Structure formats: structure tokens, C-alpha cells
XYZ file of C-alpha atoms in Angstrom:
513
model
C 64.709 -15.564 -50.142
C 62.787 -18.512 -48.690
C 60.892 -20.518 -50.953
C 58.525 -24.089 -50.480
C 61.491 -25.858 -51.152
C 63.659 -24.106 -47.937
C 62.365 -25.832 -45.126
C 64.746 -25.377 -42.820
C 64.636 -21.081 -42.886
C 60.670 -21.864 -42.809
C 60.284 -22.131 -39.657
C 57.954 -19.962 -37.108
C 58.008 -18.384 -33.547
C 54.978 -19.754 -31.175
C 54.622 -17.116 -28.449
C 52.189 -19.660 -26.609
C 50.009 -23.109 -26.976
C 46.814 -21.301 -26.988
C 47.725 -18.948 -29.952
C 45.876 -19.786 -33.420
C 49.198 -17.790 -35.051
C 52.241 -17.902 -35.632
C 55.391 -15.090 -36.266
C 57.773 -15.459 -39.320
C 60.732 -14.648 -38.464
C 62.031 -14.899 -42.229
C 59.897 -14.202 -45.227
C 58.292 -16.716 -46.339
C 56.881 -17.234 -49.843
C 53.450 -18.861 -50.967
C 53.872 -22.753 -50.405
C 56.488 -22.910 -47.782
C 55.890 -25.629 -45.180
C 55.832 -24.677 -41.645
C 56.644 -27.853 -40.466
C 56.104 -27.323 -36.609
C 52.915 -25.987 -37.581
C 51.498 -28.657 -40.391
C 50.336 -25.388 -42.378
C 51.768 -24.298 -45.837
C 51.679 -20.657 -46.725
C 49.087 -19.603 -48.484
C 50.400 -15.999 -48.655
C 53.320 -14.250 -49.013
C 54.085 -13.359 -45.568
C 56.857 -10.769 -44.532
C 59.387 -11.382 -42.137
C 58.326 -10.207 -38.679
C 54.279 -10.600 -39.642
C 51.637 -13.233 -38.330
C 50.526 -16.602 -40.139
C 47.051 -18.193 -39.033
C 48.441 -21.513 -37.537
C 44.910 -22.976 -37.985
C 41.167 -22.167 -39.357
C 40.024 -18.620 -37.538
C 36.442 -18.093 -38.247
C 34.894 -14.877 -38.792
C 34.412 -12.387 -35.591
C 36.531 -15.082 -33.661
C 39.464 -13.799 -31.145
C 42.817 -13.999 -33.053
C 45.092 -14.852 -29.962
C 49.093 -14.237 -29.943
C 50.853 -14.676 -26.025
C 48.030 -16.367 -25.585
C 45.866 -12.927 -24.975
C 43.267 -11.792 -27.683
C 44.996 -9.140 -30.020
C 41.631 -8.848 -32.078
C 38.838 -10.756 -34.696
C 38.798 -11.921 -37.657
C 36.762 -10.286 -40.453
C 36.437 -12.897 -42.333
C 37.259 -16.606 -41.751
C 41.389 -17.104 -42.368
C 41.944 -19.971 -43.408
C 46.109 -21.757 -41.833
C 48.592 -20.064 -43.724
C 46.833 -17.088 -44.269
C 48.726 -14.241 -44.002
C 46.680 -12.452 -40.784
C 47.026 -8.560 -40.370
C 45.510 -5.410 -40.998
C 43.279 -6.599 -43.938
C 41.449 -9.335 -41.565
C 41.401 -7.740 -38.607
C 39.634 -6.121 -36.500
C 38.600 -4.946 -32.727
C 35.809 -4.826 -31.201
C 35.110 -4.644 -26.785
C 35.553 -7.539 -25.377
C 35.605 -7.774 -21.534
C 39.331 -8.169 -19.548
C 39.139 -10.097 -15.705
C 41.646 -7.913 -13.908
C 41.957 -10.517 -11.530
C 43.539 -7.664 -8.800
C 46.437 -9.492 -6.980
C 46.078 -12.970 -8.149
C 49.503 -13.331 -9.744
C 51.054 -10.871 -7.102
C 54.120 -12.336 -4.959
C 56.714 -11.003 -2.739
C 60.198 -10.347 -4.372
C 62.822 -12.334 -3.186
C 65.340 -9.723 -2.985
C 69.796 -10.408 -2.851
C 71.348 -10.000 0.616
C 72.948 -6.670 0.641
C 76.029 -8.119 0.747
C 75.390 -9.685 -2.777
C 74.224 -6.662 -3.983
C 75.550 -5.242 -7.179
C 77.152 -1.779 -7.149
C 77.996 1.155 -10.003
C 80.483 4.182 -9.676
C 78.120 7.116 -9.208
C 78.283 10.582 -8.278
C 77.167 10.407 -4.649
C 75.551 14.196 -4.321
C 75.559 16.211 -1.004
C 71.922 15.464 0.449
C 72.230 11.767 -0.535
C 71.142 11.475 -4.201
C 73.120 9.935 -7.119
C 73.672 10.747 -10.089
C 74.960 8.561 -13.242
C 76.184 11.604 -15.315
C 77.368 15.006 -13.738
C 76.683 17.509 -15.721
C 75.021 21.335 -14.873
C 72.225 21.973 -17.274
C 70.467 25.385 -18.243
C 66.561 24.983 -18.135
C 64.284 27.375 -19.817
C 61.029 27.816 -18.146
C 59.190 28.959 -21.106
C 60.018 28.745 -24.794
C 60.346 32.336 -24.943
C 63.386 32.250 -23.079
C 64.958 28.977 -25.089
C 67.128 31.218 -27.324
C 69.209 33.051 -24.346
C 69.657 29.315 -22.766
C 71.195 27.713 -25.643
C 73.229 31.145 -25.944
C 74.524 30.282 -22.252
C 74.980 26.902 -22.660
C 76.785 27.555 -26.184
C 79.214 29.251 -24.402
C 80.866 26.401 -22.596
C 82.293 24.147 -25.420
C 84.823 21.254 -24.944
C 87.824 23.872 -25.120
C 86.635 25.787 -22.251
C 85.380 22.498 -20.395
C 88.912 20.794 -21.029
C 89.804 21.524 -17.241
C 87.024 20.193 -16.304
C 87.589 16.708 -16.423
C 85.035 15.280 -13.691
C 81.879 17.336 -15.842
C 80.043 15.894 -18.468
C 79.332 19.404 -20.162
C 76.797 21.818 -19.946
C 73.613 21.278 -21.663
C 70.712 23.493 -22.132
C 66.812 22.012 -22.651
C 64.389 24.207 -24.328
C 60.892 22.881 -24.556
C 57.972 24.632 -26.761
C 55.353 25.561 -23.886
C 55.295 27.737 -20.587
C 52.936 30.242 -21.947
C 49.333 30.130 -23.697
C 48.185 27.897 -21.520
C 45.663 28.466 -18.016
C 48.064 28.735 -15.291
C 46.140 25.530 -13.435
C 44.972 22.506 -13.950
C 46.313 19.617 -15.936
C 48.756 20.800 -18.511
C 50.170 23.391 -16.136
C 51.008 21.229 -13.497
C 52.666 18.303 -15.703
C 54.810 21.167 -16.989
C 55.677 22.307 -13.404
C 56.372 18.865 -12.180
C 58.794 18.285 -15.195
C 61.009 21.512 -15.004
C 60.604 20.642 -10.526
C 61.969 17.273 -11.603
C 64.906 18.383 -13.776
C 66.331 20.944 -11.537
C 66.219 18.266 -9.088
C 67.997 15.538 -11.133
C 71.067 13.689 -9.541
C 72.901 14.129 -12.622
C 73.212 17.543 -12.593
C 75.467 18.760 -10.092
C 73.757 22.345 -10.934
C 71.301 23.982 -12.598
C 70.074 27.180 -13.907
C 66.318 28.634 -15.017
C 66.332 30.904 -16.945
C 62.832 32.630 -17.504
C 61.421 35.908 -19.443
C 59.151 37.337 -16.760
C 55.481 37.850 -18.114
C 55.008 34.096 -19.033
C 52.675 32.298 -17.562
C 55.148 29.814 -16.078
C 56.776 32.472 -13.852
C 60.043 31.268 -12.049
C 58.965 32.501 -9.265
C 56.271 30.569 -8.672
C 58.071 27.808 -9.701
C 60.133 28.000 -7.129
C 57.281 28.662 -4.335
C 55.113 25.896 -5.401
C 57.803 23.378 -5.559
C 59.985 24.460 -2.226
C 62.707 25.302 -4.422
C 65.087 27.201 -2.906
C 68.094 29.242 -4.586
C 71.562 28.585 -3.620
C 74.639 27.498 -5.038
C 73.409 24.321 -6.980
C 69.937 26.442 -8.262
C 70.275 30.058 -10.006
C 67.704 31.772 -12.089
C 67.696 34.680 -14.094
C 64.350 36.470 -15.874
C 65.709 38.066 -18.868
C 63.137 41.332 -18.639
C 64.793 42.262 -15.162
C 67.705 42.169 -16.579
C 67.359 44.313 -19.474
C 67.445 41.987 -22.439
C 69.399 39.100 -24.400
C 73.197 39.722 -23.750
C 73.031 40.772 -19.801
C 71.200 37.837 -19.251
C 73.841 35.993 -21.557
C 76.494 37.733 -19.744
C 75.229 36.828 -16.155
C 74.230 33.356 -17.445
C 77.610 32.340 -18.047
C 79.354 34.006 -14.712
C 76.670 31.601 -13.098
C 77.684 28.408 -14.276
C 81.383 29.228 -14.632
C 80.898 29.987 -11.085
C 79.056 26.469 -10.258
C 82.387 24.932 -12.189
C 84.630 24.361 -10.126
C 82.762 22.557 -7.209
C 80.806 20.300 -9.508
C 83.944 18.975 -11.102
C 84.985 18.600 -7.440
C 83.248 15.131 -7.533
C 84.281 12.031 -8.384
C 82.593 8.687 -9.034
C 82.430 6.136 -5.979
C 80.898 2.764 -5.469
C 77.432 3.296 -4.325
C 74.251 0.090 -4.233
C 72.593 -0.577 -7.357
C 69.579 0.001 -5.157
C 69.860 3.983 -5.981
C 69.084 3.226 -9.468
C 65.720 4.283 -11.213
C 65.700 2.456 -14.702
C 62.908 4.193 -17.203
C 62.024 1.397 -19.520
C 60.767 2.602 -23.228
C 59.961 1.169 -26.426
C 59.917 3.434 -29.611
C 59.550 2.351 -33.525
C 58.770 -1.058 -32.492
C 57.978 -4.214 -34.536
C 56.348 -7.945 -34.054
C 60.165 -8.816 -32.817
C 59.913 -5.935 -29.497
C 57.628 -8.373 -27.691
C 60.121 -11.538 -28.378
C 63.325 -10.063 -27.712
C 64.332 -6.924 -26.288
C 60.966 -6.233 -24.530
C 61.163 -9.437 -22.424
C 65.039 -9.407 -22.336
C 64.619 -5.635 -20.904
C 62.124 -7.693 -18.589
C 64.477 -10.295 -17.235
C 67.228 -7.313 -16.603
C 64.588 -5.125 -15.067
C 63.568 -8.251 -12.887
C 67.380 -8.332 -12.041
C 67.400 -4.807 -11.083
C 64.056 -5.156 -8.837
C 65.961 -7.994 -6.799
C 68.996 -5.966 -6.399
C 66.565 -3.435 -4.636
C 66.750 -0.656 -7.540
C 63.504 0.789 -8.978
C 61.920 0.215 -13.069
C 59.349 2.320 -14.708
C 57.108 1.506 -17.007
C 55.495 3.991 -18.594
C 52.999 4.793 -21.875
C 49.678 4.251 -20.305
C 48.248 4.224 -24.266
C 50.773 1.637 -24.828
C 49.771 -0.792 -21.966
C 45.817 -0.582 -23.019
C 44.521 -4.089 -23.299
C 47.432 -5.516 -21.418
C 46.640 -3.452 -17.994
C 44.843 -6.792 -17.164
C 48.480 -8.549 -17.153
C 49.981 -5.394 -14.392
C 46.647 -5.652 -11.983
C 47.107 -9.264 -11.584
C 50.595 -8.144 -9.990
C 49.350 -5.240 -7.836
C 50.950 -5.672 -4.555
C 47.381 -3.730 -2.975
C 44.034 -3.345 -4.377
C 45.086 0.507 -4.690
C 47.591 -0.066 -6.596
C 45.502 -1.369 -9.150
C 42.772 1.082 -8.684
C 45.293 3.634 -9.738
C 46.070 1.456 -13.032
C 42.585 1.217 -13.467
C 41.214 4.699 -13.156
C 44.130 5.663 -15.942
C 42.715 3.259 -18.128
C 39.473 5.068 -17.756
C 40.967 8.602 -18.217
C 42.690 7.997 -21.420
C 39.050 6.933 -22.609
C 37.293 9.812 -21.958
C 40.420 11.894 -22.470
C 40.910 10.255 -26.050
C 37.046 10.564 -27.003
C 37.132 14.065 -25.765
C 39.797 15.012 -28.656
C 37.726 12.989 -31.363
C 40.721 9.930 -31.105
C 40.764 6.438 -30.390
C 42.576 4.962 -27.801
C 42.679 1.675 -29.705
C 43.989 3.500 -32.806
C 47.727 3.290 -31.935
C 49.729 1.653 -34.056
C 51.719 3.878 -36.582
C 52.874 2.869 -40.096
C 56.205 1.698 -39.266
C 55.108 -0.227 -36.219
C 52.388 -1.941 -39.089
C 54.967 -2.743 -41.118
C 56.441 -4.442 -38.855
C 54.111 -6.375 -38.004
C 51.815 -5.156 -35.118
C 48.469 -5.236 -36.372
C 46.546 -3.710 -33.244
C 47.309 -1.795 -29.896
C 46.558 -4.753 -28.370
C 49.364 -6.889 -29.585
C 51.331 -3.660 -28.948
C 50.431 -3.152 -25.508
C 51.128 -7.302 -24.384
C 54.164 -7.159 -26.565
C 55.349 -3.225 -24.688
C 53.935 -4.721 -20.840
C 57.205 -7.307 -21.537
C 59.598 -4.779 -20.581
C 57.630 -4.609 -16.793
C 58.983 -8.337 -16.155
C 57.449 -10.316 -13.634
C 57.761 -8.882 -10.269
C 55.114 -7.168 -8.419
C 53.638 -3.596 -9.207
C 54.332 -1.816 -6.287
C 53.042 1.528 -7.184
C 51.235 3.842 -9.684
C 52.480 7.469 -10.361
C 51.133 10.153 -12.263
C 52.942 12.142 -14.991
C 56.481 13.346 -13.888
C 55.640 12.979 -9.878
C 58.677 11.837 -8.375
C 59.154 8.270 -8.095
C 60.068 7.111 -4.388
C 59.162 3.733 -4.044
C 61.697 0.713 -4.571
C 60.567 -1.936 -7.096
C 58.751 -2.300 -9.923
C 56.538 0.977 -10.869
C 54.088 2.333 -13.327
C 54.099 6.630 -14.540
C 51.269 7.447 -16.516
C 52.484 9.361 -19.859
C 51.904 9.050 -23.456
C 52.883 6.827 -25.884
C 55.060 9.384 -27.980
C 58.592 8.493 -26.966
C 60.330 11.704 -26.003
C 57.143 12.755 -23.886
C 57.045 9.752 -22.068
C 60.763 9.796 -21.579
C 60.758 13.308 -20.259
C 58.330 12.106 -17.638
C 60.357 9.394 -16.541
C 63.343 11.521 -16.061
C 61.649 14.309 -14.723
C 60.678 11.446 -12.051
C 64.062 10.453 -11.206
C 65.422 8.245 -13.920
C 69.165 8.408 -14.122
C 69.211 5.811 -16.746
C 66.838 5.050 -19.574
C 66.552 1.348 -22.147
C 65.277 1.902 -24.832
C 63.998 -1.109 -27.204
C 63.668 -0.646 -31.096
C 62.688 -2.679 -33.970
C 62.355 -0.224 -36.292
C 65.760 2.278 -34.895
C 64.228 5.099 -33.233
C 67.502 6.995 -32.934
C 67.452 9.758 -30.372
C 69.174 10.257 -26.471
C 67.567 11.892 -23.309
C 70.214 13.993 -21.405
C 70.668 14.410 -18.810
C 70.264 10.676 -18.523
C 72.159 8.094 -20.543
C 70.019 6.043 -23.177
C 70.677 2.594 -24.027
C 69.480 1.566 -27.127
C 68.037 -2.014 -27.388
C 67.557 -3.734 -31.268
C 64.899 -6.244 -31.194
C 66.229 -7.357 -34.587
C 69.491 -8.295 -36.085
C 68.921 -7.151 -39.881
C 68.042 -3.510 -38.195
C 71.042 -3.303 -35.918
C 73.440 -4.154 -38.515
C 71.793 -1.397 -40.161
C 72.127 1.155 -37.734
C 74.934 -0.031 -35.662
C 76.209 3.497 -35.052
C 72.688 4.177 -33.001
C 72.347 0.885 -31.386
C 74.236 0.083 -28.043
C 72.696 -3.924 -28.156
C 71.684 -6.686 -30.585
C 68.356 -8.502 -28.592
C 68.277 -9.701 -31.821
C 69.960 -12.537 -30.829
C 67.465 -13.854 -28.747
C 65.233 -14.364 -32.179
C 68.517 -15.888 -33.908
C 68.209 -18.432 -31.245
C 71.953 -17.635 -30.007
C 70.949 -16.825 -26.282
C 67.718 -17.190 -24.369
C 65.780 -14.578 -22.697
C 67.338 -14.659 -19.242
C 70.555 -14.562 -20.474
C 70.181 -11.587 -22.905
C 68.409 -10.335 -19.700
C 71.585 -10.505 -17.905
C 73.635 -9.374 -20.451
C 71.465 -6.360 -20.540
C 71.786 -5.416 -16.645
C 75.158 -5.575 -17.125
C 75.098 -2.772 -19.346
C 72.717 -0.800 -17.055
C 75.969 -1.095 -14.359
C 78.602 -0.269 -17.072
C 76.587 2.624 -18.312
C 75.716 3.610 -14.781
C 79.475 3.822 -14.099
C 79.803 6.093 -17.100
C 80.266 3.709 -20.608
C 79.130 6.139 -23.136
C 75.787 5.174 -24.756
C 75.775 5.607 -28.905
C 73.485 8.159 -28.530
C 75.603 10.209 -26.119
C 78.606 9.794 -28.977
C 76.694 11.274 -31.487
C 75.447 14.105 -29.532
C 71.805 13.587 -28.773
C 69.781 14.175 -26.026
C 68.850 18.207 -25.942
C 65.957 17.925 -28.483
C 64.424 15.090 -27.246
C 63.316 17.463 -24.109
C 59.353 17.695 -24.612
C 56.979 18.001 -21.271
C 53.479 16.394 -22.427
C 50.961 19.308 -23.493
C 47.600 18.574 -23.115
C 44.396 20.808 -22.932
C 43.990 23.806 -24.764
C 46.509 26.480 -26.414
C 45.713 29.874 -25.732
């Protein structure tokens, strides 16, 4: 354990000139020189957590990336441990600055172009798994799908080399609720999304028939039209749990055959849509993996393919950094006017929108949503913000993008997919440990000590990059790499274990009936 004495482990991470602390990356113990800093510690201060770097005086801006992350309560003195207990936030006006920082991308030549084996579908989409999935349109009906989907396990799918297996995706809404409005059509949009997804090669719905979120409808409000890839059963019409069970499984036995008909083929990295997440994170998510995930999502821009950022709570205080690359004024406006909704939305329910952090991110040493949000806006990298999409709405544009969602992780995934991602990275500092079928996860440790710990969950050590063993770029590079071989079909950790059905959750919001 460091001590005064261990100079050379006490050493600190400044993020920029302008910032009045510093990050431990060790733990450092009361007296222990920070030598780049001229400060001694004062404090104990865990590994991961902030140091004041110099005097802060009371209801001053505390600055780390050289953006304010909050105010002290008290004058701190330098080497002051500076967190929760001296802390605080209070408004303080943001210059959005609407295009200032905006610039084109200088994209490859096609002919330089990176490529992936994907499953080149039909009407031109591509998929980076192939796999037929069984979606429930209502909780009521999530038993009989995971009875269908039960049915096909790896003995029956053995002849089925070219399929990734059959999964089903219950969710815990599609009735109670107003058939309009908000909630409703989030709900809509996700199950539209998933029965759309390139990497499933079919799909069933399976509904109960007095719900609320009627298949029917489904179906005519989306232009979803039955065929061979799209079945649906309604378990009332059809007389109860095993005929639907029964017809369930002579669906997808009967979708078999021509799905496993395809086989990977080179196709441009410019079909991929990258969702970019960051779950149980920690002071070392906005050093390492959330700009590393930057650099490769910069990579993936130039190559022509699409990122998403997402978690609009997660990006408050920080939306300043994504209008100043809006490629038009709209663009912006969109950001803008989300910001404003998840005010009044949040003030509505009796929350705070600034009350984000949770115990384990605290722990590790995020103090306030704002050091959250400029530490989370990393994994957007540095191109421009070409467009702004609402929750689930399918994600068309090439280039760096935003989808409004929540901060809760498997929400804000779901949305993401729903919109097209084939392929989600997902940074850690903590070890959030869960998968997002039908897309692939890659999971992303912002911390060495934690992926040693849970090596059998994480796909990546970023951790390096705070180890000082590679810089950002390259770690960047090391990560698109992995976007290609997973693309092509590497296995993610969390697709060896077996997760990805229960993270399926559509965002509820409004009332339950």
C-alpha cells in the first residue's frame, strides 16, 4: 500500500491544465508527495478518487477535463481528499457554442475501407449474428415464448450449423398502459425494431389477444407484413398454451432450413451500427475505455459505419461538448430540446436529473453527474454529430449519432438495438456483467485490478491505457479491431456464458394502469 515514503506509485493523472484536481490512480495514504503536483496528501485518498491539486475556495467551480464537475462547500485545501463530502452543485450557465467545433470527416477511400464477414440478408441488410428469435408482444404471452424457444436446444440445432440458436425475449409491459402516447409508442418502436433486426434471419410474435399491444396493430402501424421471415400467433385464437406451443415450434422449424441457408461474406464496415454504452462505471471510464471506445468509434465513423451514443441523463452537463459538433443548428436543437424534456420529465416524477450517480459509481470515484456525463460523452469521440434520434427510431444516417434513452443500461441498450445496432461496447469500471442478444456485447474494463477480477465477463483490459502500457489511440485501434473480429462472429464473454435474453427491457415511462 502506498505510503509518504513511495514516491514513485504516488503519482497522479491530470485530465487537463485548467483542472484544480487531480485522479489517484493508486491509493495513496496521508503524507504522500505528489511530486508532479507539489501537494502532499492530506487525506487518505482511494485509488480511482480526486485530490485538490491546489487551494479551492468555498462555492468555487471544482474543474476535472477542464469542465466544471461542481463547488466546493467549504474551502479544500491541496491534498484534500475532494468528493461527496465537499461537494456540491448548483446552476451554472453552459455556452453551447452550436457548430463551433463542428468539421467535416475525412472519410478512407472505399478502396481502403475495412470489411467484416456478415450475413448479407435478402433486401440488403446485414446482420452480425443469424439467429431467429421469438418476441412476445406483451408479458402475458412471455411464458408460451420461452416454451417455443425452449424447444430448440443445441441437440436439435446441431444440423444447423450456419444458426446461432433460437432465442426468445420477454419484456414486462404490453398491457396496463394507454394505448397512445409516449410509453406506447417506445414499446411499439422497440418490438418494430427487433423483428426487423439483421441478425435475425426470422422472427416470430407471439401475442395473447386482449392486450393492449395487439399484434395486429403492430403490424398495421409499422407496415409489417407476414411472410416467411415474420409469423405471429395470438395464443386466445388458438385455444390456449400447448397449440400455440405446438404451432410455435412448426413455425420456426419451418423458418430452419432457409436461415441456415446463409453464410457469412465480406461486406463494408460501412453497414455497421456500433451502440456505445457505459454501465457500473468509475473515475477510470472517462480515462480509458470511454475515450479508447472514442478513438475506435472515430475509426469506425471514417470507415463510413455509424456510432450511437445514447443515455441522454448520462450526457447532462456535457451536452455543451456534442452541440459544439452539430453538423446543423437542428441537430443541436434536437440535443437541446432533450435536455429540456428530461427536466420537466424528471421534476414531474419528484427526481433530479442531477441526482445520478449510484453507490458503486461513488465509490469509484464519480462524485457528480457532471463528471459522469464529460467522462460517458468520451465514448462519442471527436467527429461531428450528424443526427439526433428519439428512443428506438431507426437509425439511418452514417456517422456519428445521438438516441435519446435512459441511463439504466439494459433500457438504453434495448433502444439502441431496437434502432439497428448489430454490435454493442460496452465500458465498465465497476463489471457490469450482462449481454444483449440478438447483438454481440463487447465488454470494455476501464481498470486492470477489476478485469483480473472478472476476466470470465470481460472481453478487454482499457486498463492498460491507465497502466501507461498503450496510449489512447492505440487502445482505440486495438478496440476496432475487435468490433471487425466480433462482427465476423468471435464470440463475446458474454455470449459464452449465455447472456443476453434478460437484458431485453423497452423503457416504461408514464403511468401503469
Amino acid at each position: 500500500m502506498p505510503n509518504a515514503d513511495d514516491s514513485a506509485r504516488a503519482r497522479t493523472i491530470r485530465l487537463n491544465p485548467e483542472d484544480n484536481v487531480v485522479v489517484a490512480p493508486l491509493e495513496l495514504e496521508p503524507g504522500a508527495l505528489l511530486a508532479q503536483e507539489k501537494v502532499s496528501c492530506l487525506d487518505r485518498i482511494p485509488a480511482g478518487h480526486k485530490v485538490a491539486a491546489a487551494e479551492i475556495p468555498a462555492g468555487e467551480p471544482i474543474r476535472k477535463y477542464g469542465q466544471i464537475i461542481g463547488f466546493a462547500s467549504e474551502t479544500i485545501q491541496p491534498g484534500r481528499h475532494v468528493h461527496t463530502h465537499n461537494v456540491v452543485l448548483k446552476e451554472f450557465s453552459r455556452d453551447y457554442a452550436v457548430g463551433t467545433e463542428s468539421r467535416p470527416t475525412k472519410l478512407l477511400p472505399p478502396e481502403e475501407r475495412a470489411t467484416f464477414m456478415g450475413y448479407l440478408r435478402e433486401d440488403g441488410r446485414v446482420g452480425t449474428r443469424n439467429y431467429i428469435g421469438v418476441l412476445p408482444t406483451v408479458n402475458c404471452s412471455a411464458g408460451a415464448g420461452r416454451f417455443i424457444a425452449e424447444a430448440f436446444d443445441h441437440r436439435l440445432l446441431a444440423d444447423y450449423p450456419n444458426l446461432d440458436g433460437v432465442v426468445n425475449l420477454s419484456h414486462g409491459t404490453g398491457c396496463g398502459m394507454a394505448g397512445y402516447g409516449e410509453s406506447f409508442q417506445a414499446l411499439q418502436r422497440v418490438l418494430d425494431g427487433y423483428a426487423r433486426h439483421p441478425n435475425f434471419g426470422g422472427v416470430l410474435l407471439v401475442g395473447l389477444g386482449c392486450e393492449v399491444n395487439q399484434v395486429d396493430r403492430l403490424l398495421e402501424d409499422f407496415s409489417l407484413a407476414p411472410g416467411f421471415g415474420l409469423k405471429t400467433l395470438n395464443i386466445q385464437d388458438l385455444g390456449g398454451t400447448r397449440e400455440t406451443v405446438a404451432k410455435g415450434v412448426a413455425a420456426v422449424k419451418e423458418m430452419l432450413p432457409r436461415v441456415n441457408d446463409l453464410e457469412r461474406r465480406p461486406v463494408p464496415v460501412s453497414e455497421l451500427v456500433v451502440g456505445l454504452e457505459c454501465g457500473g462505471s468509475d473515475a477510470y471510464s472517462g480515462i480509458s475505455a470511454n475515450p479508447a471506445l472514442g478513438a475506435a468509434a472515430d475509426l469506425l465513423v471514417r470507415h463510413g459505419g455509424t456510432a450511437v451514443l445514447s443515455e441522454t441523463t448520462e450526457i447532462y452537463g456535457a451536452e455543451h461538448l456534442l452541440t459544439r459538433r452539430a453538423a446543423k443548428p437542428e441537430v443541436a436543437a434536437k440535443l437541446i430540446d432533450l435536455i429540456h424534456w428530461w427536466e420537466e420529465y424528471t421534476a414531474r416524477l419528484g427526481a433530479e436529473i442531477n441526482n445520478n450517480p449510484s453507490p458503486g459509481n461513488k465509490a469509484g470515484g464519480l462524485t457528480t453527474i457532471l463528471e459522469k456525463s464529460l467522462g460517458a460523452a468520451a465514448k462519442g469521440g471527436t467527429t461531428d454529430l450528424i443526427q439526433v434520434y428519439r428512443y428506438a427510431e431507426p437509425v439511418t444516417a452514417k456517422g456519428f449519432v445521438f438516441m435519446d434513452t435512459p441511463g439504466y443500461d439494459v433500457a438504453s441498450v434495448t433502444g439502441m438495438v431496437a434502432g439497428g445496432a448489430q454490435l454493442v461496447c460496452f465500458t465498465t469500471g465497476r463489471g457490469t456483467v450482462c449481454g444483449f442478444l440478438p447483438s454481440p456485447t463487447i465488454k470494455l474494463a476501464t481498470n486492470s485490478a477489476m478485469y483480473n477480477r472478472l476476466k470470465e465477463d470481460m472481453d478487454l483490459n482499457c486498463g492498460r491505457v491507465v497502466d501507461g502500457e498503450v496510449d489512447i489511440l492505440e487502445m482505440g485501434r486495438i478496440i476496432f479491431d475487435l468490433i471487425i473480429e466480433t462482427a465476423s462472429g468471435r464470440p463475446t464473454k458474454s455470449e459464452a456464458l449465455g447472456y443476453g435474453r434478460d437484458e431485453f427491457v423497452p423503457w416504461q415511462f408514464g403511468a401503469v394502469l
